[in-house]
Amino acid sequence: MEQRQFKKRGVDYPIVDGAPTLPGYYYHSPDIYREEVEKIFYKFWLLACREEEIPEPGDYKLIQVADESIIVVRDKSNTIRALFNVCSHRGTQLCAEPKGHFNSKTIQCPYHAWTYALDGRLIAAPLMQEGHGFEKSKCSLPQAHVHNWEGFIFINLDESPVPFEVQMEALIGKFADWKISELRIARHIRYELNCNWKLILQNYQECYHCPGVHPLLSKLTPVDSAQHDVSKGAVIGGFMDLPRKGGSMTMTGEAAAPPICNVHGDDLQRVYYYSVFPNMLLTPHPDFVMYHHIIPLEPGKIINDCYWLFRPEVINDPSAQGGINSAVEFWDLTNRQDWQVCEQMQIGTKSRRFKHGYYSGREDILYQLDREVLKALGHPDPQAQD
Ligand code: FES
Ligand SMILES: [Fe+2]
């Protein structure tokens, strides 16, 4: 393996030529997947939803994390809670509708009508007397931890999680100029994909594939302009140039909307690509923000929810809809081009003749992402065993 160190615009830029990819079984093995669930998805901070999706007390959204269903709900005091969707009586799932509103401001189990306040406290257990081992105060719904970053609700299912600021150090203060908490969802597209969750993160972090896979994207942003600007633990990010003045990633190459809030200077000519490991991809443009929410279902199956955030006044302006549509159409086209190659890679990496591949120097972030996965799993480098 050849390893070199480049300095580009003052940023240390490690390049690894010929570095081995993960072995194919990392994308297929049920055992590896189960370990990822236990050591990554049940341990790390995860994107759950946007705060705006549950604006009123009683509004909720169910978030599936492997075997766990979490009710992300706004309680009566406007605190956002992440309640395990499991009745304390005999373990029945409390709520089956993926999204909605608890009219009674309580959550009632459909089986024997135990009833919980929106903050998780058990407030009624029909016909049951306290004492003899039953105390309402010990039967509250378990809760996951919640953190709101810029209007994104993150949850953590671990009982004693690492602080959000430690896992997401690189995000703190980043993108403040976009005032992302003030942005609103303009569009959402759900993609159901036949590939491993890691392939989507990998695909997102390299543009080696862009000339062949994304002819239109390659006209808007030079494929060799990709640069890192941060790499801190779970957050790995970079940006690409938008050489056209007032340009953005749209079907026409023109901005979809005026620059957001305080975005200025170099940021007017850049699109950022941040992998917020393990289940979020964040893409701030000068004029809008796109993000992906990745929900693994099986080793080779995921849901990828893609959202486009704009300023509310843009969303409410009838004359601005063409710009929004152009951004969404561009990224929907680009996403589908990516999904095609990711799904083909899922199939190909299952071959018994595929041991591992070789990264190009332009894919060094992927090599680094693989190290994050191996570190989280506590696995030795698989190539060390070759
Ligand atoms: S299982 Fe929920 S009330 Fe009985
Ligand atoms: Fe791509």
mmCIF file of C-alpha atoms and ligand atoms in Angstrom:
data_model
loop_
_atom_site.group_PDB
_atom_site.id
_atom_site.type_symbol
_atom_site.label_atom_id
_atom_site.label_comp_id
_atom_site.label_asym_id
_atom_site.label_seq_id
_atom_site.Cartn_x
_atom_site.Cartn_y
_atom_site.Cartn_z
ATOM 1 C CA MET A 1 0.000 0.000 0.000
ATOM 2 C CA GLU A 2 1.328 3.410 -0.920
ATOM 3 C CA GLN A 3 0.595 6.148 1.561
ATOM 4 C CA ARG A 4 1.168 9.800 0.891
ATOM 5 C CA GLN A 5 0.286 13.039 2.575
ATOM 6 C CA PHE A 6 -1.005 15.938 0.512
ATOM 7 C CA LYS A 7 -1.748 19.407 1.707
ATOM 8 C CA LYS A 8 -4.526 21.023 -0.215
ATOM 9 C CA ARG A 9 -5.741 24.495 0.744
ATOM 10 C CA GLY A 10 -4.140 24.045 4.138
ATOM 11 C CA VAL A 11 -5.974 20.829 4.979
ATOM 12 C CA ASP A 12 -4.018 17.679 5.666
ATOM 13 C CA TYR A 13 -5.250 15.211 3.127
ATOM 14 C CA PRO A 14 -4.166 11.631 3.640
ATOM 15 C CA ILE A 15 -4.301 9.561 0.475
ATOM 16 C CA VAL A 16 -4.170 5.821 0.536
ATOM 17 C CA ASP A 17 -3.641 4.047 -2.772
ATOM 18 C CA GLY A 18 -4.561 0.385 -2.997
ATOM 19 C CA ALA A 19 -5.863 0.179 0.546
ATOM 20 C CA PRO A 20 -8.079 -2.880 0.983
ATOM 21 C CA THR A 21 -11.823 -2.493 1.211
ATOM 22 C CA LEU A 22 -13.824 -4.455 3.749
ATOM 23 C CA PRO A 23 -14.235 -8.127 2.849
ATOM 24 C CA GLY A 24 -17.491 -8.912 1.056
ATOM 25 C CA TYR A 25 -19.039 -10.681 4.025
ATOM 26 C CA TYR A 26 -19.234 -7.381 5.925
ATOM 27 C CA TYR A 27 -22.168 -6.518 3.673
ATOM 28 C CA HIS A 28 -23.959 -9.875 3.905
ATOM 29 C CA SER A 29 -23.237 -11.740 7.122
ATOM 30 C CA PRO A 30 -26.227 -11.872 9.524
ATOM 31 C CA ASP A 31 -23.701 -12.189 12.391
ATOM 32 C CA ILE A 32 -21.845 -9.012 11.425
ATOM 33 C CA TYR A 33 -25.171 -7.229 10.971
ATOM 34 C CA ARG A 34 -26.323 -8.315 14.419
ATOM 35 C CA GLU A 35 -23.071 -7.032 15.908
ATOM 36 C CA GLU A 36 -23.548 -3.726 14.111
ATOM 37 C CA VAL A 37 -27.026 -3.433 15.597
ATOM 38 C CA GLU A 38 -25.744 -4.111 19.121
ATOM 39 C CA LYS A 39 -22.527 -2.105 19.008
ATOM 40 C CA ILE A 40 -23.446 0.714 16.639
ATOM 41 C CA PHE A 41 -27.205 1.236 16.310
ATOM 42 C CA TYR A 42 -27.965 0.535 19.984
ATOM 43 C CA LYS A 43 -24.955 2.576 21.171
ATOM 44 C CA PHE A 44 -24.448 5.605 18.935
ATOM 45 C CA TRP A 45 -26.522 8.752 18.644
ATOM 46 C CA LEU A 46 -28.888 8.303 15.704
ATOM 47 C CA LEU A 47 -30.921 10.720 13.647
ATOM 48 C CA ALA A 48 -34.614 10.173 14.459
ATOM 49 C CA CYS A 49 -36.583 12.996 12.813
ATOM 50 C CA ARG A 50 -36.980 16.749 12.532
ATOM 51 C CA GLU A 51 -38.485 18.659 15.405
ATOM 52 C CA GLU A 52 -41.005 20.175 12.982
ATOM 53 C CA GLU A 53 -42.482 16.711 12.365
ATOM 54 C CA ILE A 54 -43.951 16.736 15.886
ATOM 55 C CA PRO A 55 -44.845 20.414 16.389
ATOM 56 C CA GLU A 56 -47.672 20.090 18.969
ATOM 57 C CA PRO A 57 -47.903 18.329 22.349
ATOM 58 C CA GLY A 58 -49.271 14.851 21.599
ATOM 59 C CA ASP A 59 -47.689 14.633 18.125
ATOM 60 C CA TYR A 60 -45.505 11.582 17.662
ATOM 61 C CA LYS A 61 -43.485 9.619 15.129
ATOM 62 C CA LEU A 62 -42.378 6.006 15.473
ATOM 63 C CA ILE A 63 -38.709 5.341 14.836
ATOM 64 C CA GLN A 64 -37.614 1.786 14.158
ATOM 65 C CA VAL A 65 -34.093 0.861 15.230
ATOM 66 C CA ALA A 66 -33.590 -2.831 14.415
ATOM 67 C CA ASP A 67 -35.858 -4.685 16.918
ATOM 68 C CA GLU A 68 -36.741 -1.562 18.865
ATOM 69 C CA SER A 69 -39.648 0.746 18.145
ATOM 70 C CA ILE A 70 -39.348 4.177 19.728
ATOM 71 C CA ILE A 71 -42.198 6.663 20.132
ATOM 72 C CA VAL A 72 -40.687 10.101 19.592
ATOM 73 C CA VAL A 73 -43.337 12.343 21.121
ATOM 74 C CA ARG A 74 -43.752 15.931 22.270
ATOM 75 C CA ASP A 75 -45.112 15.889 25.815
ATOM 76 C CA LYS A 76 -47.415 18.414 27.494
ATOM 77 C CA SER A 77 -44.512 20.577 28.621
ATOM 78 C CA ASN A 78 -43.106 20.633 25.047
ATOM 79 C CA THR A 79 -40.244 18.310 25.951
ATOM 80 C CA ILE A 80 -39.434 15.772 23.252
ATOM 81 C CA ARG A 81 -39.331 12.235 24.625
ATOM 82 C CA ALA A 82 -38.187 8.971 23.069
ATOM 83 C CA LEU A 83 -40.269 6.262 24.736
ATOM 84 C CA PHE A 84 -39.794 2.553 24.143
ATOM 85 C CA ASN A 85 -42.985 1.371 22.443
ATOM 86 C CA VAL A 86 -43.541 -1.476 24.911
ATOM 87 C CA CYS A 87 -46.232 -1.725 27.573
ATOM 88 C CA SER A 88 -44.886 -2.343 31.067
ATOM 89 C CA HIS A 89 -47.793 -4.693 31.856
ATOM 90 C CA ARG A 90 -47.020 -7.638 29.576
ATOM 91 C CA GLY A 91 -44.901 -6.189 26.823
ATOM 92 C CA THR A 92 -47.470 -5.391 24.138
ATOM 93 C CA GLN A 93 -46.511 -2.853 21.483
ATOM 94 C CA LEU A 94 -48.411 0.295 22.458
ATOM 95 C CA CYS A 95 -48.690 2.108 19.207
ATOM 96 C CA ALA A 96 -48.721 0.748 15.649
ATOM 97 C CA GLU A 97 -49.473 3.819 13.490
ATOM 98 C CA PRO A 98 -46.156 5.208 12.219
ATOM 99 C CA LYS A 99 -47.108 8.830 12.859
ATOM 100 C CA GLY A 100 -49.967 10.698 14.486
ATOM 101 C CA HIS A 101 -51.336 12.541 17.466
ATOM 102 C CA PHE A 102 -52.379 11.268 20.890
ATOM 103 C CA ASN A 103 -55.683 13.178 21.256
ATOM 104 C CA SER A 104 -56.079 12.276 24.908
ATOM 105 C CA LYS A 105 -52.493 13.411 25.626
ATOM 106 C CA THR A 106 -52.007 9.923 26.972
ATOM 107 C CA ILE A 107 -50.824 6.642 25.484
ATOM 108 C CA GLN A 108 -53.150 3.730 26.133
ATOM 109 C CA CYS A 109 -52.208 0.127 25.593
ATOM 110 C CA PRO A 110 -54.706 -1.639 23.292
ATOM 111 C CA TYR A 111 -54.619 -4.834 25.387
ATOM 112 C CA HIS A 112 -55.687 -4.099 29.007
ATOM 113 C CA ALA A 113 -55.789 -0.300 28.814
ATOM 114 C CA TRP A 114 -52.810 0.588 30.973
ATOM 115 C CA THR A 115 -52.398 4.289 30.321
ATOM 116 C CA TYR A 116 -49.268 6.408 30.259
ATOM 117 C CA ALA A 117 -48.673 10.150 30.306
ATOM 118 C CA LEU A 118 -46.694 11.535 27.373
ATOM 119 C CA ASP A 119 -43.658 11.786 29.632
ATOM 120 C CA GLY A 120 -43.790 8.004 30.061
ATOM 121 C CA ARG A 121 -45.325 7.795 33.558
ATOM 122 C CA LEU A 122 -47.895 5.062 34.143
ATOM 123 C CA ILE A 123 -51.047 6.886 35.263
ATOM 124 C CA ALA A 124 -53.696 4.163 35.145
ATOM 125 C CA ALA A 125 -53.741 0.389 35.462
ATOM 126 C CA PRO A 126 -57.420 -0.620 35.574
ATOM 127 C CA LEU A 127 -58.506 -2.706 38.548
ATOM 128 C CA MET A 128 -54.981 -3.075 39.885
ATOM 129 C CA GLN A 129 -54.095 -2.177 43.467
ATOM 130 C CA GLU A 130 -50.629 -0.981 44.380
ATOM 131 C CA GLY A 131 -48.584 -3.025 46.844
ATOM 132 C CA HIS A 132 -47.710 -6.711 46.646
ATOM 133 C CA GLY A 133 -44.974 -5.930 44.136
ATOM 134 C CA PHE A 134 -46.902 -3.557 41.869
ATOM 135 C CA GLU A 135 -46.089 0.140 42.049
ATOM 136 C CA LYS A 136 -47.112 2.509 39.296
ATOM 137 C CA SER A 137 -43.980 4.577 39.807
ATOM 138 C CA LYS A 138 -41.837 1.587 38.827
ATOM 139 C CA CYS A 139 -43.766 0.949 35.611
ATOM 140 C CA SER A 140 -42.927 4.071 33.591
ATOM 141 C CA LEU A 141 -42.006 3.470 29.966
ATOM 142 C CA PRO A 142 -38.262 3.205 29.453
ATOM 143 C CA GLN A 143 -36.826 6.176 27.600
ATOM 144 C CA ALA A 144 -34.036 6.659 25.124
ATOM 145 C CA HIS A 145 -31.888 9.792 25.354
ATOM 146 C CA VAL A 146 -32.789 12.773 23.184
ATOM 147 C CA HIS A 147 -30.705 15.608 21.772
ATOM 148 C CA ASN A 148 -31.858 18.414 19.514
ATOM 149 C CA TRP A 149 -29.185 19.726 17.142
ATOM 150 C CA GLU A 150 -30.381 22.455 14.777
ATOM 151 C CA GLY A 151 -33.925 21.049 14.703
ATOM 152 C CA PHE A 152 -32.704 17.494 14.084
ATOM 153 C CA ILE A 153 -33.843 15.135 16.849
ATOM 154 C CA PHE A 154 -31.199 12.562 17.692
ATOM 155 C CA ILE A 155 -31.839 9.618 20.001
ATOM 156 C CA ASN A 156 -29.557 7.194 21.781
ATOM 157 C CA LEU A 157 -30.823 3.814 23.011
ATOM 158 C CA ASP A 158 -27.862 3.116 25.275
ATOM 159 C CA GLU A 159 -28.531 3.489 28.986
ATOM 160 C CA SER A 160 -25.342 5.493 29.529
ATOM 161 C CA PRO A 161 -24.488 7.016 26.178
ATOM 162 C CA VAL A 162 -21.408 8.947 25.272
ATOM 163 C CA PRO A 163 -22.391 12.662 25.349
ATOM 164 C CA PHE A 164 -23.790 13.918 22.020
ATOM 165 C CA GLU A 165 -21.092 16.598 21.949
ATOM 166 C CA VAL A 166 -18.396 13.930 22.083
ATOM 167 C CA GLN A 167 -19.759 11.746 19.285
ATOM 168 C CA MET A 168 -20.722 14.766 17.174
ATOM 169 C CA GLU A 169 -17.937 17.166 18.136
ATOM 170 C CA ALA A 170 -17.370 18.098 14.508
ATOM 171 C CA LEU A 171 -20.983 19.236 14.094
ATOM 172 C CA ILE A 172 -21.049 21.599 17.057
ATOM 173 C CA GLY A 173 -21.120 25.140 15.680
ATOM 174 C CA LYS A 174 -20.733 23.837 12.143
ATOM 175 C CA PHE A 175 -23.220 25.196 9.591
ATOM 176 C CA ALA A 176 -24.422 27.863 12.043
ATOM 177 C CA ASP A 177 -24.724 30.282 9.101
ATOM 178 C CA TRP A 178 -27.485 28.109 7.617
ATOM 179 C CA LYS A 179 -29.658 28.411 10.762
ATOM 180 C CA ILE A 180 -30.830 24.898 9.970
ATOM 181 C CA SER A 181 -33.286 24.877 12.887
ATOM 182 C CA GLU A 182 -35.310 27.523 11.030
ATOM 183 C CA LEU A 183 -35.482 25.542 7.786
ATOM 184 C CA ARG A 184 -38.512 23.406 6.967
ATOM 185 C CA ILE A 185 -39.090 20.237 4.993
ATOM 186 C CA ALA A 186 -40.139 21.109 1.453
ATOM 187 C CA ARG A 187 -40.051 17.588 0.013
ATOM 188 C CA HIS A 188 -39.492 14.001 1.110
ATOM 189 C CA ILE A 189 -38.845 10.890 -0.993
ATOM 190 C CA ARG A 190 -38.612 7.411 0.512
ATOM 191 C CA TYR A 191 -36.326 4.916 -1.220
ATOM 192 C CA GLU A 192 -36.393 1.219 -0.351
ATOM 193 C CA LEU A 193 -33.069 -0.251 -1.347
ATOM 194 C CA ASN A 194 -31.541 -3.684 -1.607
ATOM 195 C CA CYS A 195 -28.121 -2.930 -0.220
ATOM 196 C CA ASN A 196 -26.182 -2.765 3.022
ATOM 197 C CA TRP A 197 -26.299 0.508 4.958
ATOM 198 C CA LYS A 198 -22.515 0.973 4.764
ATOM 199 C CA LEU A 199 -22.571 1.042 0.959
ATOM 200 C CA ILE A 200 -24.728 4.176 1.034
ATOM 201 C CA LEU A 201 -22.288 5.986 3.331
ATOM 202 C CA GLN A 202 -19.374 4.901 1.176
ATOM 203 C CA ASN A 203 -21.062 5.932 -2.050
ATOM 204 C CA TYR A 204 -21.799 9.360 -0.575
ATOM 205 C CA GLN A 205 -18.200 10.063 0.351
ATOM 206 C CA GLU A 206 -16.446 9.656 -2.973
ATOM 207 C CA CYS A 207 -16.785 11.187 -6.397
ATOM 208 C CA TYR A 208 -14.485 8.732 -8.167
ATOM 209 C CA HIS A 209 -17.718 7.310 -9.575
ATOM 210 C CA CYS A 210 -19.138 10.657 -10.677
ATOM 211 C CA PRO A 211 -17.886 10.939 -14.274
ATOM 212 C CA GLY A 212 -19.474 7.637 -15.289
ATOM 213 C CA VAL A 213 -22.500 7.506 -13.008
ATOM 214 C CA HIS A 214 -23.505 11.186 -12.802
ATOM 215 C CA PRO A 215 -22.951 13.024 -16.103
ATOM 216 C CA LEU A 216 -25.134 15.977 -15.071
ATOM 217 C CA LEU A 217 -23.611 16.337 -11.600
ATOM 218 C CA SER A 218 -20.143 16.256 -13.123
ATOM 219 C CA LYS A 219 -21.023 19.302 -15.233
ATOM 220 C CA LEU A 220 -22.057 21.306 -12.156
ATOM 221 C CA THR A 221 -19.241 20.454 -9.774
ATOM 222 C CA PRO A 222 -15.716 19.467 -10.893
ATOM 223 C CA VAL A 223 -15.183 15.888 -9.750
ATOM 224 C CA ASP A 224 -11.595 16.590 -8.741
ATOM 225 C CA SER A 225 -12.657 19.464 -6.449
ATOM 226 C CA ALA A 226 -13.637 17.093 -3.607
ATOM 227 C CA GLN A 227 -11.838 17.929 -0.360
ATOM 228 C CA HIS A 228 -12.029 16.883 3.267
ATOM 229 C CA ASP A 229 -12.616 19.548 5.792
ATOM 230 C CA VAL A 230 -13.246 17.531 8.906
ATOM 231 C CA SER A 231 -12.712 14.069 10.224
ATOM 232 C CA LYS A 232 -13.511 13.671 13.871
ATOM 233 C CA GLY A 233 -14.652 10.300 14.997
ATOM 234 C CA ALA A 234 -18.165 9.725 13.838
ATOM 235 C CA VAL A 235 -18.410 12.742 11.579
ATOM 236 C CA ILE A 236 -16.448 12.802 8.353
ATOM 237 C CA GLY A 237 -17.007 15.632 5.961
ATOM 238 C CA GLY A 238 -15.862 17.464 2.920
ATOM 239 C CA PHE A 239 -17.029 19.735 0.179
ATOM 240 C CA MET A 240 -16.972 20.231 -3.567
ATOM 241 C CA ASP A 241 -16.826 23.438 -5.559
ATOM 242 C CA LEU A 242 -19.716 25.080 -7.362
ATOM 243 C CA PRO A 243 -17.764 27.103 -9.908
ATOM 244 C CA ARG A 244 -20.823 28.796 -11.423
ATOM 245 C CA LYS A 245 -21.584 32.059 -9.597
ATOM 246 C CA GLY A 246 -25.031 31.831 -8.053
ATOM 247 C CA GLY A 247 -25.133 28.178 -8.996
ATOM 248 C CA SER A 248 -26.317 25.129 -7.109
ATOM 249 C CA MET A 249 -27.114 21.461 -7.610
ATOM 250 C CA THR A 250 -30.281 21.684 -9.691
ATOM 251 C CA MET A 251 -31.420 20.531 -13.131
ATOM 252 C CA THR A 252 -30.433 23.891 -14.633
ATOM 253 C CA GLY A 253 -27.379 24.496 -12.457
ATOM 254 C CA GLU A 254 -28.964 27.724 -11.213
ATOM 255 C CA ALA A 255 -29.692 28.271 -7.539
ATOM 256 C CA ALA A 256 -33.068 26.968 -6.398
ATOM 257 C CA ALA A 257 -33.493 29.892 -3.993
ATOM 258 C CA PRO A 258 -31.519 32.869 -2.625
ATOM 259 C CA PRO A 259 -28.600 31.952 -0.333
ATOM 260 C CA ILE A 260 -29.759 30.840 3.093
ATOM 261 C CA CYS A 261 -29.495 33.309 6.005
ATOM 262 C CA ASN A 262 -25.863 34.099 6.721
ATOM 263 C CA VAL A 263 -24.191 31.833 4.169
ATOM 264 C CA HIS A 264 -21.371 33.875 2.711
ATOM 265 C CA GLY A 265 -17.856 33.870 1.232
ATOM 266 C CA ASP A 266 -16.511 30.517 0.044
ATOM 267 C CA ASP A 267 -19.673 28.772 1.238
ATOM 268 C CA LEU A 268 -21.607 30.417 -1.614
ATOM 269 C CA GLN A 269 -19.515 28.330 -4.024
ATOM 270 C CA ARG A 270 -19.548 25.012 -2.178
ATOM 271 C CA VAL A 271 -21.715 22.025 -1.499
ATOM 272 C CA TYR A 272 -20.846 20.137 1.691
ATOM 273 C CA TYR A 273 -21.058 16.369 2.139
ATOM 274 C CA TYR A 274 -21.053 15.218 5.764
ATOM 275 C CA SER A 275 -21.455 11.599 6.853
ATOM 276 C CA VAL A 276 -22.941 11.789 10.308
ATOM 277 C CA PHE A 277 -22.163 8.194 11.220
ATOM 278 C CA PRO A 278 -24.030 5.943 11.379
ATOM 279 C CA ASN A 279 -27.393 6.905 9.866
ATOM 280 C CA MET A 280 -27.363 10.427 8.463
ATOM 281 C CA LEU A 281 -25.918 12.129 5.413
ATOM 282 C CA LEU A 282 -26.056 15.913 5.530
ATOM 283 C CA THR A 283 -25.641 18.022 2.401
ATOM 284 C CA PRO A 284 -25.794 21.809 2.897
ATOM 285 C CA HIS A 285 -25.919 23.807 -0.340
ATOM 286 C CA PRO A 286 -25.832 27.612 -0.410
ATOM 287 C CA ASP A 287 -29.600 27.704 -1.002
ATOM 288 C CA PHE A 288 -31.005 24.526 0.573
ATOM 289 C CA VAL A 289 -30.060 21.540 2.718
ATOM 290 C CA MET A 290 -30.633 17.940 1.749
ATOM 291 C CA TYR A 291 -30.309 15.062 4.179
ATOM 292 C CA HIS A 292 -30.672 11.304 4.089
ATOM 293 C CA HIS A 293 -31.964 9.245 6.996
ATOM 294 C CA ILE A 294 -30.770 5.649 6.652
ATOM 295 C CA ILE A 295 -32.774 2.906 8.359
ATOM 296 C CA PRO A 296 -31.203 -0.565 8.114
ATOM 297 C CA LEU A 297 -33.718 -3.426 7.975
ATOM 298 C CA GLU A 298 -31.520 -6.411 7.146
ATOM 299 C CA PRO A 299 -27.910 -6.909 6.017
ATOM 300 C CA GLY A 300 -29.008 -6.237 2.426
ATOM 301 C CA LYS A 301 -32.058 -3.995 2.890
ATOM 302 C CA ILE A 302 -32.506 -0.419 3.993
ATOM 303 C CA ILE A 303 -34.958 2.436 3.874
ATOM 304 C CA ASN A 304 -33.386 5.707 2.849
ATOM 305 C CA ASP A 305 -35.581 8.733 3.549
ATOM 306 C CA CYS A 306 -34.359 11.781 1.671
ATOM 307 C CA TYR A 307 -35.520 15.280 2.676
ATOM 308 C CA TRP A 308 -35.025 18.743 1.222
ATOM 309 C CA LEU A 309 -35.035 21.710 3.635
ATOM 310 C CA PHE A 310 -35.661 25.282 2.503
ATOM 311 C CA ARG A 311 -36.419 28.595 4.178
ATOM 312 C CA PRO A 312 -40.141 28.737 5.092
ATOM 313 C CA GLU A 313 -40.672 31.871 3.000
ATOM 314 C CA VAL A 314 -39.338 30.022 -0.058
ATOM 315 C CA ILE A 315 -41.648 27.059 0.581
ATOM 316 C CA ASN A 316 -44.611 29.434 0.900
ATOM 317 C CA ASP A 317 -43.781 31.420 -2.239
ATOM 318 C CA PRO A 318 -45.704 30.044 -5.264
ATOM 319 C CA SER A 319 -43.139 31.537 -7.643
ATOM 320 C CA ALA A 320 -40.315 29.622 -5.912
ATOM 321 C CA GLN A 321 -41.747 26.154 -6.557
ATOM 322 C CA GLY A 322 -39.883 25.764 -9.871
ATOM 323 C CA GLY A 323 -36.570 26.182 -8.048
ATOM 324 C CA ILE A 324 -37.488 23.664 -5.355
ATOM 325 C CA ASN A 325 -38.665 21.183 -7.989
ATOM 326 C CA SER A 326 -35.438 21.599 -9.917
ATOM 327 C CA ALA A 327 -33.334 20.790 -6.830
ATOM 328 C CA VAL A 328 -35.477 17.788 -5.956
ATOM 329 C CA GLU A 329 -35.508 16.485 -9.535
ATOM 330 C CA PHE A 330 -31.732 16.831 -9.777
ATOM 331 C CA TRP A 331 -31.067 14.929 -6.564
ATOM 332 C CA ASP A 332 -33.740 12.323 -7.199
ATOM 333 C CA LEU A 333 -32.083 11.586 -10.547
ATOM 334 C CA THR A 334 -28.634 11.521 -8.919
ATOM 335 C CA ASN A 335 -29.840 9.393 -5.998
ATOM 336 C CA ARG A 336 -31.326 6.787 -8.327
ATOM 337 C CA GLN A 337 -28.070 6.634 -10.277
ATOM 338 C CA ASP A 338 -26.286 5.975 -6.973
ATOM 339 C CA TRP A 339 -28.792 3.381 -5.790
ATOM 340 C CA GLN A 340 -28.327 1.415 -9.012
ATOM 341 C CA VAL A 341 -24.575 0.989 -8.466
ATOM 342 C CA CYS A 342 -24.959 0.372 -4.733
ATOM 343 C CA GLU A 343 -27.452 -2.426 -5.386
ATOM 344 C CA GLN A 344 -25.155 -3.932 -8.014
ATOM 345 C CA MET A 345 -22.281 -3.763 -5.532
ATOM 346 C CA GLN A 346 -24.442 -5.536 -2.961
ATOM 347 C CA ILE A 347 -24.943 -8.396 -5.441
ATOM 348 C CA GLY A 348 -21.324 -8.498 -6.597
ATOM 349 C CA THR A 349 -19.758 -8.501 -3.130
ATOM 350 C CA LYS A 350 -21.615 -11.717 -2.337
ATOM 351 C CA SER A 351 -19.505 -13.641 -4.833
ATOM 352 C CA ARG A 352 -17.237 -16.285 -3.297
ATOM 353 C CA ARG A 353 -14.483 -15.006 -5.576
ATOM 354 C CA PHE A 354 -14.638 -11.493 -4.096
ATOM 355 C CA LYS A 355 -12.319 -11.420 -1.094
ATOM 356 C CA HIS A 356 -11.858 -7.684 -0.822
ATOM 357 C CA GLY A 357 -11.317 -4.770 -3.197
ATOM 358 C CA TYR A 358 -8.758 -1.940 -3.488
ATOM 359 C CA TYR A 359 -9.513 1.679 -2.754
ATOM 360 C CA SER A 360 -8.189 4.426 -4.979
ATOM 361 C CA GLY A 361 -6.544 7.465 -3.427
ATOM 362 C CA ARG A 362 -9.792 9.353 -4.085
ATOM 363 C CA GLU A 363 -11.597 7.007 -1.728
ATOM 364 C CA ASP A 364 -9.523 7.553 1.388
ATOM 365 C CA ILE A 365 -12.570 8.722 3.377
ATOM 366 C CA LEU A 366 -14.098 5.309 2.763
ATOM 367 C CA TYR A 367 -11.034 3.610 4.157
ATOM 368 C CA GLN A 368 -11.436 5.828 7.201
ATOM 369 C CA LEU A 369 -15.159 5.037 7.498
ATOM 370 C CA ASP A 370 -14.324 1.335 7.424
ATOM 371 C CA ARG A 371 -11.921 1.937 10.348
ATOM 372 C CA GLU A 372 -14.774 3.587 12.294
ATOM 373 C CA VAL A 373 -16.934 0.507 11.720
ATOM 374 C CA LEU A 374 -14.153 -1.885 12.733
ATOM 375 C CA LYS A 375 -13.351 0.211 15.802
ATOM 376 C CA ALA A 376 -17.009 0.261 16.887
ATOM 377 C CA LEU A 377 -17.269 -3.501 16.423
ATOM 378 C CA GLY A 378 -13.946 -4.123 18.154
ATOM 379 C CA HIS A 379 -12.760 -6.130 15.154
ATOM 380 C CA PRO A 380 -9.121 -6.400 14.174
ATOM 381 C CA ASP A 381 -8.319 -5.191 10.671
ATOM 382 C CA PRO A 382 -9.479 -8.152 8.519
ATOM 383 C CA GLN A 383 -6.571 -7.700 6.121
ATOM 384 C CA ALA A 384 -4.127 -8.270 8.959
ATOM 385 C CA GLN A 385 -5.358 -11.880 8.972
ATOM 386 C CA ASP A 386 -4.785 -12.467 5.203
HETATM 387 S S1 FES B 1 -50.057 -5.573 27.897
HETATM 388 FE FE1 FES B 1 -50.503 -3.494 27.961
HETATM 389 S S2 FES B 1 -52.122 -3.298 29.305
HETATM 390 FE FE2 FES B 1 -51.745 -5.400 29.257
HETATM 391 FE FE FE B 2 -23.025 9.406 -6.471
#
